[in-house]
Coordinates of C-alpha atoms and ligand atoms in Angstrom, one line a residue:
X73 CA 0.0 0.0 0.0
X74 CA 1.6 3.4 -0.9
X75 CA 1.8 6.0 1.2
X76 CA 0.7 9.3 -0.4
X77 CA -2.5 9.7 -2.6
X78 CA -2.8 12.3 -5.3
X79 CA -5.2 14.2 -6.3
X80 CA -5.5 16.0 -9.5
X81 CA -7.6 19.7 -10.4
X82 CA -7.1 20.8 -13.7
X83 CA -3.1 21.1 -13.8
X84 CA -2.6 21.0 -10.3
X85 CA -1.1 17.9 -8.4
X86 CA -2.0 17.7 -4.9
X87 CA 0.0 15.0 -2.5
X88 CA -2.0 13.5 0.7
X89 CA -0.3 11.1 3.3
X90 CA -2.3 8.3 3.9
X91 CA -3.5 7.1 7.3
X92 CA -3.7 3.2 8.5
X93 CA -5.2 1.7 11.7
X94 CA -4.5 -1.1 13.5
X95 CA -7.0 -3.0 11.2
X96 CA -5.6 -1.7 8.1
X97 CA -8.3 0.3 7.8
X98 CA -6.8 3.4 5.0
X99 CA -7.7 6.9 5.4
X100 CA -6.6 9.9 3.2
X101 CA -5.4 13.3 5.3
X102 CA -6.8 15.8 3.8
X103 CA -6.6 18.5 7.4
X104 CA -4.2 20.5 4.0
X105 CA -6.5 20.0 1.0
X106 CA -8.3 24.0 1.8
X107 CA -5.2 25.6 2.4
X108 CA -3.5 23.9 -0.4
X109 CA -5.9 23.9 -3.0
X110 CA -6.9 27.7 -2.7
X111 CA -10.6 26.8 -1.0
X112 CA -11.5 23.5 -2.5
X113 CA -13.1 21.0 0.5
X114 CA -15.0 17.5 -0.3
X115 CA -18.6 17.1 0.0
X116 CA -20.2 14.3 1.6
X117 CA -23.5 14.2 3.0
X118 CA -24.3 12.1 5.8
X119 CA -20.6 11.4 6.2
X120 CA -20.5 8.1 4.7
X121 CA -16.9 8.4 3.7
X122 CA -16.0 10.8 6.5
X123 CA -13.5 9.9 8.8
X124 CA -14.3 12.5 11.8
X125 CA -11.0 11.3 14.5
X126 CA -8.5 8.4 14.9
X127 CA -10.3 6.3 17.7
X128 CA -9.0 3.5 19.9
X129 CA -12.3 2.7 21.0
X130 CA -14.5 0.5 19.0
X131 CA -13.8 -1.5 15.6
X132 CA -16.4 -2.3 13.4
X133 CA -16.7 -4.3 9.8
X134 CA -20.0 -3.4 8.3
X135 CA -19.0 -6.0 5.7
X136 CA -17.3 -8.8 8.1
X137 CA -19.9 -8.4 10.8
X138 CA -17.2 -7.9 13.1
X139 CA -17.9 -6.0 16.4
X140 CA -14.9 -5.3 19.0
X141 CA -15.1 -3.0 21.8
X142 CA -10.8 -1.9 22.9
X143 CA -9.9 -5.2 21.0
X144 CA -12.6 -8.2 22.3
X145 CA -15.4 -9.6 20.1
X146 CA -19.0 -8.2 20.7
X147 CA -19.7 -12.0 21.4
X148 CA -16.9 -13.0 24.3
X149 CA -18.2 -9.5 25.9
X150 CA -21.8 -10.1 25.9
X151 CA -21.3 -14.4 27.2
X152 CA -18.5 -13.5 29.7
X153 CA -18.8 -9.7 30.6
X154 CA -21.1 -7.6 32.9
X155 CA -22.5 -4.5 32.2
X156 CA -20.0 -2.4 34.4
X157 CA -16.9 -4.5 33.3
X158 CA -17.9 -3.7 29.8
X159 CA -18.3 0.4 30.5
X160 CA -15.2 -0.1 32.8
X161 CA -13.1 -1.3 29.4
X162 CA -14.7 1.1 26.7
X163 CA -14.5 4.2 29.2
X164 CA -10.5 3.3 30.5
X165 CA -9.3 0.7 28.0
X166 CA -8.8 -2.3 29.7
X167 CA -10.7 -4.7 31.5
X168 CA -11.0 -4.2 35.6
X169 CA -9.2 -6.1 38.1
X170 CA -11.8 -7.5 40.5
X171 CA -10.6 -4.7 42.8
X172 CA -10.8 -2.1 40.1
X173 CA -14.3 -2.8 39.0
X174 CA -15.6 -3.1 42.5
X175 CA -14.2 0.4 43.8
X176 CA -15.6 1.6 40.4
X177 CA -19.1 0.2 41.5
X178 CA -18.6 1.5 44.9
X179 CA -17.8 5.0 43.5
X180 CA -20.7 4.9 41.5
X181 CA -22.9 3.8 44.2
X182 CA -21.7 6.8 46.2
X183 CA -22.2 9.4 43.7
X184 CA -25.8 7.8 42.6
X185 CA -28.0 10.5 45.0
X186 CA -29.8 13.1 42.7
X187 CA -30.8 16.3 43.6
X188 CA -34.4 16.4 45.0
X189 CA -35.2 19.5 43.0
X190 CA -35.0 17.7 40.0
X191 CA -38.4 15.6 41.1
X192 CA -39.7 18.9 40.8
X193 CA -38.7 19.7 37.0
X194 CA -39.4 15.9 36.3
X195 CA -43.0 17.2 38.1
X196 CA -43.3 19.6 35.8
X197 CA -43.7 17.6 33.0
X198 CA -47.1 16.5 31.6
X199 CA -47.6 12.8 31.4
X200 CA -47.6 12.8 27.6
X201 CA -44.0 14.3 27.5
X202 CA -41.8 11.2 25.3
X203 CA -39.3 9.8 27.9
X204 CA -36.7 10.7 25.5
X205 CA -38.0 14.4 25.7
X206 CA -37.8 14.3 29.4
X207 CA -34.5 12.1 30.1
X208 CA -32.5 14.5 27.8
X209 CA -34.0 17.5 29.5
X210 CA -33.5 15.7 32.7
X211 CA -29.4 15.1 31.7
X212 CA -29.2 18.2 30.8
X213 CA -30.6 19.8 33.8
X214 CA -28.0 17.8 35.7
X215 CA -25.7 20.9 34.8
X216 CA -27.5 23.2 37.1
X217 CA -27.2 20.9 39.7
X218 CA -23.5 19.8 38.8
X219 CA -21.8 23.4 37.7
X220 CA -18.5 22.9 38.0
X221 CA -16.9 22.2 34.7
X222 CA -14.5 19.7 34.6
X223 CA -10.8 20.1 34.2
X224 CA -10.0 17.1 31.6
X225 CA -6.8 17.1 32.5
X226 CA -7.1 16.5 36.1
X227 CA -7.4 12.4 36.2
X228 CA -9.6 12.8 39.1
X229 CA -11.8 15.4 38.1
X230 CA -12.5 13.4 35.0
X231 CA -13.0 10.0 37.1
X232 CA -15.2 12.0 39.5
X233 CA -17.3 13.7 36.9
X234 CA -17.6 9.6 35.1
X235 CA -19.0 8.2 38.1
X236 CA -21.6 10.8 39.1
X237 CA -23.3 10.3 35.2
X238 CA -22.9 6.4 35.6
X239 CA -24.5 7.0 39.2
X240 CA -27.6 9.1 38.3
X241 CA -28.2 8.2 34.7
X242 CA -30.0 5.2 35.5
X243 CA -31.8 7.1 38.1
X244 CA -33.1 9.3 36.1
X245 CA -34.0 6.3 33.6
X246 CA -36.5 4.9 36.5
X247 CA -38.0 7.9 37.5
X248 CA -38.9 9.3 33.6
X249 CA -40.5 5.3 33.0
X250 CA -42.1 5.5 36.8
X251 CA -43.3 8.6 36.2
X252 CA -45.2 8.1 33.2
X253 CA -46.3 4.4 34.9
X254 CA -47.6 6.8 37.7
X255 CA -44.8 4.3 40.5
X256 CA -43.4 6.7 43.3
X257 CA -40.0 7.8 42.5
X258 CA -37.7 5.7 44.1
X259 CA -33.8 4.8 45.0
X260 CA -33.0 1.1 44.2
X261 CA -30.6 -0.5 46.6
X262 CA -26.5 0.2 47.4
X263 CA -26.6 -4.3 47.9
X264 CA -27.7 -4.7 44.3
X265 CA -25.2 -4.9 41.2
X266 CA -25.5 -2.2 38.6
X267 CA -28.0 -4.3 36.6
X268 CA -30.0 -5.3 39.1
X269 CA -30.4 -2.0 40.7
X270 CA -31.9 -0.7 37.4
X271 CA -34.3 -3.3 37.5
X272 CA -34.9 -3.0 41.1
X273 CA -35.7 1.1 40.2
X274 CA -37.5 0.4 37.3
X275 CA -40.0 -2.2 37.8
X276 CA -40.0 -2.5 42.4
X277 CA -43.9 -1.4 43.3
X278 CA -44.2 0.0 47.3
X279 CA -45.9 -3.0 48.6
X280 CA -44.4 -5.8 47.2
X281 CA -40.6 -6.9 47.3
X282 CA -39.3 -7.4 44.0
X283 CA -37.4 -10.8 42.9
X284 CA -34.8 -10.3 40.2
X285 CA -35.5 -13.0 37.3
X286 CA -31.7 -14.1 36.0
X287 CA -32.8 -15.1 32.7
X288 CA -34.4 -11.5 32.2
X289 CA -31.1 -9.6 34.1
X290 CA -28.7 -11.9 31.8
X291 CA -31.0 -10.6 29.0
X292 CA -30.6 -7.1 30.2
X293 CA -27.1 -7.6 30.6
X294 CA -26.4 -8.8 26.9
X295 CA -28.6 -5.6 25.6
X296 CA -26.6 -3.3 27.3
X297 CA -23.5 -4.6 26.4
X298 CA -24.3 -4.9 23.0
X299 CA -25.8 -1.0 22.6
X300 CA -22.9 -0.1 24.9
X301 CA -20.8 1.7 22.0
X302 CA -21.0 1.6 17.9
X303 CA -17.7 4.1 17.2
X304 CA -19.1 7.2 15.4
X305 CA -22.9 6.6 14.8
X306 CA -25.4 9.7 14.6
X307 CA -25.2 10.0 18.5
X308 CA -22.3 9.4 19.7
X309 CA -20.7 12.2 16.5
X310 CA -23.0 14.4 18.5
X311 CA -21.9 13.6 21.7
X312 CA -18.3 14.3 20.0
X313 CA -19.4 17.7 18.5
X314 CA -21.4 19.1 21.1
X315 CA -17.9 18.4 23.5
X316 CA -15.4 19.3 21.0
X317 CA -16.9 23.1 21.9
X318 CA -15.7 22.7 25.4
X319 CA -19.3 22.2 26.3
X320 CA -19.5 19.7 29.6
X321 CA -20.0 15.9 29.9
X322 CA -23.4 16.4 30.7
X323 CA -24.6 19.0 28.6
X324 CA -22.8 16.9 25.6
X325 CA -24.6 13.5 26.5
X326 CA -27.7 15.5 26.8
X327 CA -27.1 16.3 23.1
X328 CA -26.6 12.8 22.4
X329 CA -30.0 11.7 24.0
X330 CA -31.6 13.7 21.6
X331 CA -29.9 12.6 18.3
X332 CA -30.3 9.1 19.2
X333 CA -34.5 9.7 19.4
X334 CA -35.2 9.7 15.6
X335 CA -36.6 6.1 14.4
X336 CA -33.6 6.4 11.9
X337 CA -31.6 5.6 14.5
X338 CA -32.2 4.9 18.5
X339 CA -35.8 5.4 18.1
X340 CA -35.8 2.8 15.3
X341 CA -36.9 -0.3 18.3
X342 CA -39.8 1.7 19.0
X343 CA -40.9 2.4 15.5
X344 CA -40.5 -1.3 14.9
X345 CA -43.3 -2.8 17.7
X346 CA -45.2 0.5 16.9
X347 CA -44.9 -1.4 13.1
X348 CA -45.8 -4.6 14.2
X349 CA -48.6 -3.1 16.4
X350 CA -50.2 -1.2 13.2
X351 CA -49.6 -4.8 11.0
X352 CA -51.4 -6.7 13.8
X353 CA -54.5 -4.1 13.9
X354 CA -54.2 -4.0 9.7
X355 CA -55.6 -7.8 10.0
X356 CA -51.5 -9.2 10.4
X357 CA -50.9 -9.6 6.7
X358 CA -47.0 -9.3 6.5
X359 CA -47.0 -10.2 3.1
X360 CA -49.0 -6.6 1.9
X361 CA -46.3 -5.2 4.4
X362 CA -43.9 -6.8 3.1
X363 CA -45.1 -5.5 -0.5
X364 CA -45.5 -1.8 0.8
X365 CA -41.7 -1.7 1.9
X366 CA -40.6 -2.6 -1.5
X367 CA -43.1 -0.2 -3.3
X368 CA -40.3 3.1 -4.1
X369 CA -44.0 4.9 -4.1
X370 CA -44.3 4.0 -0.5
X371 CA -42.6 5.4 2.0
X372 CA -42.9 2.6 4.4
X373 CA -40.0 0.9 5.8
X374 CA -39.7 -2.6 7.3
X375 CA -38.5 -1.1 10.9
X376 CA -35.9 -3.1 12.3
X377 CA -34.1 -4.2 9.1
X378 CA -31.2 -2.7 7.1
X379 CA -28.1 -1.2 8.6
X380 CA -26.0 1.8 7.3
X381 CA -22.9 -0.2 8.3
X382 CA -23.6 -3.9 8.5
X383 CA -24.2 -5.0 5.3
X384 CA -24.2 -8.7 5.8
X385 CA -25.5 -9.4 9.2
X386 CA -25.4 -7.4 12.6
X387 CA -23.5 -9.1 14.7
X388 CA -25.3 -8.0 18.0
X389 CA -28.1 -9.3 16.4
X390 CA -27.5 -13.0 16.3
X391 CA -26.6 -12.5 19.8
X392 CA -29.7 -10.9 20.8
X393 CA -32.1 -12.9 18.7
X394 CA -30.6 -16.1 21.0
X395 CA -31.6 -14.3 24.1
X396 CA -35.1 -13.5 23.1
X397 CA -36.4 -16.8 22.5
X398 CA -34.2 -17.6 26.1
X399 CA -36.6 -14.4 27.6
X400 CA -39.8 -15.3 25.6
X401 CA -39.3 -19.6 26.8
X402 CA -38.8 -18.6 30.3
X403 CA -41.7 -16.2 30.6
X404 CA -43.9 -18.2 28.5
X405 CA -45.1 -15.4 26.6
X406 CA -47.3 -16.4 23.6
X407 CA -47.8 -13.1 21.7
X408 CA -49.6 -12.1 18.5
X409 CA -47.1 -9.3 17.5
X410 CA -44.0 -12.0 17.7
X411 CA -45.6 -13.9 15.5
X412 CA -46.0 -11.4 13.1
X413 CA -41.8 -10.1 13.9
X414 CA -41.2 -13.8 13.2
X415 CA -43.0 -14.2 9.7
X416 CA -41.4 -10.5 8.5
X417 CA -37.9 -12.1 9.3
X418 CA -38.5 -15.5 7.6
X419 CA -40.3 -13.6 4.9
X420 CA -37.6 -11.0 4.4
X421 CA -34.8 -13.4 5.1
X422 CA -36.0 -15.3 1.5
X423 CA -37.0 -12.4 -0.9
X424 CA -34.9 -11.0 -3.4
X425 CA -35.0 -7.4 -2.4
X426 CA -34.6 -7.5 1.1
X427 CA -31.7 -10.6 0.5
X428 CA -29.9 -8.5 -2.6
X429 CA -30.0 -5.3 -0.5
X430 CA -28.3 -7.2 2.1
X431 CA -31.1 -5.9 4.7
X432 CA -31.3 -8.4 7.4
X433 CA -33.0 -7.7 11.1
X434 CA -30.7 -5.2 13.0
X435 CA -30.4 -5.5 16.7
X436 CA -33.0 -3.2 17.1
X437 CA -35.6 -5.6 15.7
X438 CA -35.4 -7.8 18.2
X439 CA -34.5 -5.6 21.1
X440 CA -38.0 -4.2 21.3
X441 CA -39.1 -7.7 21.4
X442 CA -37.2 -8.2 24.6
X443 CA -38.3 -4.8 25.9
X444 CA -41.9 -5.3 25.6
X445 CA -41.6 -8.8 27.0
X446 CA -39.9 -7.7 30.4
X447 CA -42.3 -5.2 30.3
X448 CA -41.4 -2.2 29.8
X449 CA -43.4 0.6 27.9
X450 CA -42.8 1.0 23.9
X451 CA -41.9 4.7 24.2
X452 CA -39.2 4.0 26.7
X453 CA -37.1 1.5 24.5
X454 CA -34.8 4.1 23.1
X455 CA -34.0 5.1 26.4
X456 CA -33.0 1.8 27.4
X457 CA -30.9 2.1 24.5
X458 CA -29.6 5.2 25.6
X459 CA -28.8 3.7 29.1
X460 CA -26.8 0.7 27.2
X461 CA -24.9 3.9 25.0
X462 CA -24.0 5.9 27.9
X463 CA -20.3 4.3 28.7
X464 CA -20.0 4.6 24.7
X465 CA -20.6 8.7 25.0
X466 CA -18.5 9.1 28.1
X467 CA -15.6 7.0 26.5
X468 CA -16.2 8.8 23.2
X469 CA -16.3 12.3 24.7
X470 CA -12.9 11.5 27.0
X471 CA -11.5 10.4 24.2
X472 CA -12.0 13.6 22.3
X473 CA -11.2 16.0 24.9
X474 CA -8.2 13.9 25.5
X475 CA -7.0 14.0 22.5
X476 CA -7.5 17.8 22.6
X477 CA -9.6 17.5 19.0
X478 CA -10.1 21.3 17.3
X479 CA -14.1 22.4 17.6
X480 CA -16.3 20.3 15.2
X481 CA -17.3 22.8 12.2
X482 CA -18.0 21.2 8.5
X483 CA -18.1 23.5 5.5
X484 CA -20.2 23.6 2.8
X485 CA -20.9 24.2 -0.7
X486 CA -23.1 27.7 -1.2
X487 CA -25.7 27.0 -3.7
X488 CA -27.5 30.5 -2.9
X489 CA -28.5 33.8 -4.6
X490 CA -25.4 35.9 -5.3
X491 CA -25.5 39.5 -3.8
X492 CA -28.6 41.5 -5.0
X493 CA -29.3 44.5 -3.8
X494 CA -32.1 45.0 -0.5
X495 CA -35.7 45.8 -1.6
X496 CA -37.3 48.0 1.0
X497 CA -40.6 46.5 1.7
X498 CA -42.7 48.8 0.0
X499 CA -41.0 47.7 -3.0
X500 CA -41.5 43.7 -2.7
Ligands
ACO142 N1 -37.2 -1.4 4.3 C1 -37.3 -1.4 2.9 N2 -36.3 -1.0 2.1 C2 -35.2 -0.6 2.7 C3 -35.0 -0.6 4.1 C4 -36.0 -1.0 4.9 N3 -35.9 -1.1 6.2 N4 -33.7 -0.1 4.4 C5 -33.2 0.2 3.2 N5 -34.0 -0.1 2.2 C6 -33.7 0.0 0.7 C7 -33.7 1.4 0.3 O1 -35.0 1.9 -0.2 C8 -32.7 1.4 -0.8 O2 -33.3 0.8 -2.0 P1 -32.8 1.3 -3.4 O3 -31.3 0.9 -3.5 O4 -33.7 0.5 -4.3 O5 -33.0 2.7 -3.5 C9 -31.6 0.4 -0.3 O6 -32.4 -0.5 0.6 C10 -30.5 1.0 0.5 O7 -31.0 1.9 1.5 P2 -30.3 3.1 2.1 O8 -31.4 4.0 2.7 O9 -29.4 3.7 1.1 O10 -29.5 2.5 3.2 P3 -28.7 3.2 4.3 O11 -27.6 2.4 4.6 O12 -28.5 4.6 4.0 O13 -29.8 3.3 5.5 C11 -31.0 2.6 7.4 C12 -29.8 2.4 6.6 C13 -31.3 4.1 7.7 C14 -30.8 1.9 8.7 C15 -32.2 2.0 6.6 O14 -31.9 0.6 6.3 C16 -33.5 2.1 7.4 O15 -34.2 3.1 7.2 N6 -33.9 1.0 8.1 C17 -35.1 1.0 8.9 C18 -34.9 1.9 10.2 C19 -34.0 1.1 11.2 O16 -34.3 -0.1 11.5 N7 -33.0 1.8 11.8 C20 -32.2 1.3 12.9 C21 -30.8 1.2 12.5 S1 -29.9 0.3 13.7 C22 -29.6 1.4 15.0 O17 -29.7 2.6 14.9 C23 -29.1 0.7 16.2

């Protein structure tokens, strides 16, 4: 592989160095190409060719369906790993000793206290509000209540400023779905483990103890894991972008939460049961579904399937797809809507369009399936999901500010009136 790539306007030769990873993955440095080329940038919407950093953080091949978080498979994570261990490795690099991973927990435990005002802006909102609408409000709010900014240089402040988000994120997860379930707000338990706790918060009513089920906390487990980072998707950019202005941890996940939202994205596990909801009340024909998503006059898209990077198969979704029927056995659950999810996959899985286009169920299909069969409410899936991101953010954001990266700011290409002069409005 040479080292240089050229690029030719009109006359001109341009040189760029070229830059490899650690998977041989080959970028082109173009940080000279304005200066050099007397204004000329690249265009690329959407960023599909777009290298925004260097990371050390996650590796991905769309094409391989390879998933790695700081070097190990998606797969060893999600059968050996907790939850923690995982956020422990994406947000510091390596995996925790057992010492290291239980002062983390500790720490986190410590720092897991919200402020009681916020009940009162959480109050505020109507019942209606999306819990995506109020968790991002809610992180953000967390900046009031947590001024000081943090001084990413100081190891400490940094590791401080970690734990606190890891400690009342998931607080504020319970309390958004327990307010719009109409629960108390409640504090889970400094005994439980990090998993359990959420549980614990999410689902514990005030007169009745509440007994973790393993299969469902393994389940849990394996989602988290598997949303915990996805290198630079819609969100965690964001997350980048909004920080790369010096803006705080909080205030840059908060930016993140709302990214993620759009059924393009985090909100996509949502849109797919509110899919297999509206195929259900439609009389559960998949097939005229499955007719409408290949119709180019229809807008309609099979939620759930397709993948801007994995084009062969989503790794996190084989994994995923084993744990659902595990949830689904153990609870017994005999559902209409599954059995609609299950005759769109076998459907899709065998038709030229969906097989040519290389569109096979994303994680996010069967996610909600899980979701809705632990029972938790449809609107709060994408939080979930952003609960499973959050180590991914943090890491991502440290990494950034670390690596002292210049303010995000993309050009563009004017396409614009030309000067003309101003018509008073008496004249327009
Ligand atoms: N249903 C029907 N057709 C589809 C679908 C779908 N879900 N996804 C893609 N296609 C078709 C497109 O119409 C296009 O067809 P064409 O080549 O004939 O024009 C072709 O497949 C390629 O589609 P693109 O939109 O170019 O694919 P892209 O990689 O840009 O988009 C995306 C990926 C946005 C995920 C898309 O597949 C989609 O909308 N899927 C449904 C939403 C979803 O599940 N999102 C979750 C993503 S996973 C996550 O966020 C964790």
């Amino acid at each position: 592989m040479p080292d240089i790539a050229k690029l030719q306007i009109g006359e001109n030769v341009y040189e760029f160095p070229l830059v490899k990873g650690t998977e041989n993955e080959v970028g082109i440095d173009i940080k000279t190409l304005r200066s050099t080329t007397n204004g000329v940038i690249t265009i690329d919407p959407g960023f599909k060719n777009t290298g925004s950093c260097e990371s050390a953080i996650t590796f991905l091949d769309g094409e391989k369906g390879i998933l790695r978080y700081r070097g190990f498979a998606i797969e060893e994570l999600a059968e050996k790993a907790s939850f923690l261990e995982v956020a422990y490795a994406l947000i510091f690099g390596e995996l925790p000793t057992k010492e290291q991973l239980e002062k983390f927990h500790t720490d986190i435990k410590s720092k897991s206290v919200v402020d009681d005002d916020v009940r009162k802006i959480l109050e505020a909102f109507p019942k209606s509000a999306h819990p995506m609408g109020i968790l991002s409000s809610l992180t953000s709010a967390l900046t009031a209540f947590n001024p000081s900014s943090v001084n990413v240089d100081s190891e400490e402040e940094m590791y401080n400023a970690i734990v606190k988000i890891l400690g009342k994120f998931p607080v504020l997860v319970a309390w958004t779905m327990r307010k719009k379930s109409g629960l108390p707000l409640n504090y889970g338990s400094k005994s439980s483990g990090y998993v359990e706790n959420v549980m614990k918060m999410m689902f514990e009513e005030p007169n009745e103890e509440y007994i973790i089920n393993p299969i469902i906390k393994d389940a849990l487990d394996k989602l988290l894991i598997l949303h915990a980072d996805h290198e630079q998707n819609c969100s965690t950019s964001t997350v980048r972008i909004a920080g790369s202005s010096h803006a705080g941890l909080f205030a840059s996940l908060s930016a993140g939460i709302s990214a993620l939202w759009g059924p393009l994205h985090g909100g996509a596990n949502q849109a797919v049961l509110e899919m297999l909801e509206a195929i259900k009340a439609d009389g559960g024909d998949t097939k005229k579904y499955m007719a409408k998503a290949k119709d180019k006059n229809d807008p309609f898209r099979l939620m759930g399937f397709g993948h801007r990077v994995y084009k062969n198969f989503d790794p996190r979704a084989t994994i995923i797809k084993k744990a659902a029927d595990e949830v689904l056995k153990d609870l017994g659950v005999e559902d209409p809507i599954l059995e609609i999810a299950r005759g769109l996959e076998q459907e899709a899985l065998n038709d030229p369009y969906f097989v040519d286009r290389k569109l096979y169920p994303n994680v996010d299909f069967y996610s909600g399936i899980i979701y809705r069969a632990m029972g938790i409410p449809v609107e709060m899936f994408t939080v979930m999901f952003a609960l499973g991101r959050l180590p991914g953010w943090i890491a991502q954001w440290k990494e950034m500010r670390l690596n002292k990266e210049p303010i995000g700011r993309p050009r563009q290409i004017y396409t614009g009136e030309n000067l003309r002069p101003f018509q008073s409005i008496e004249k327009r």
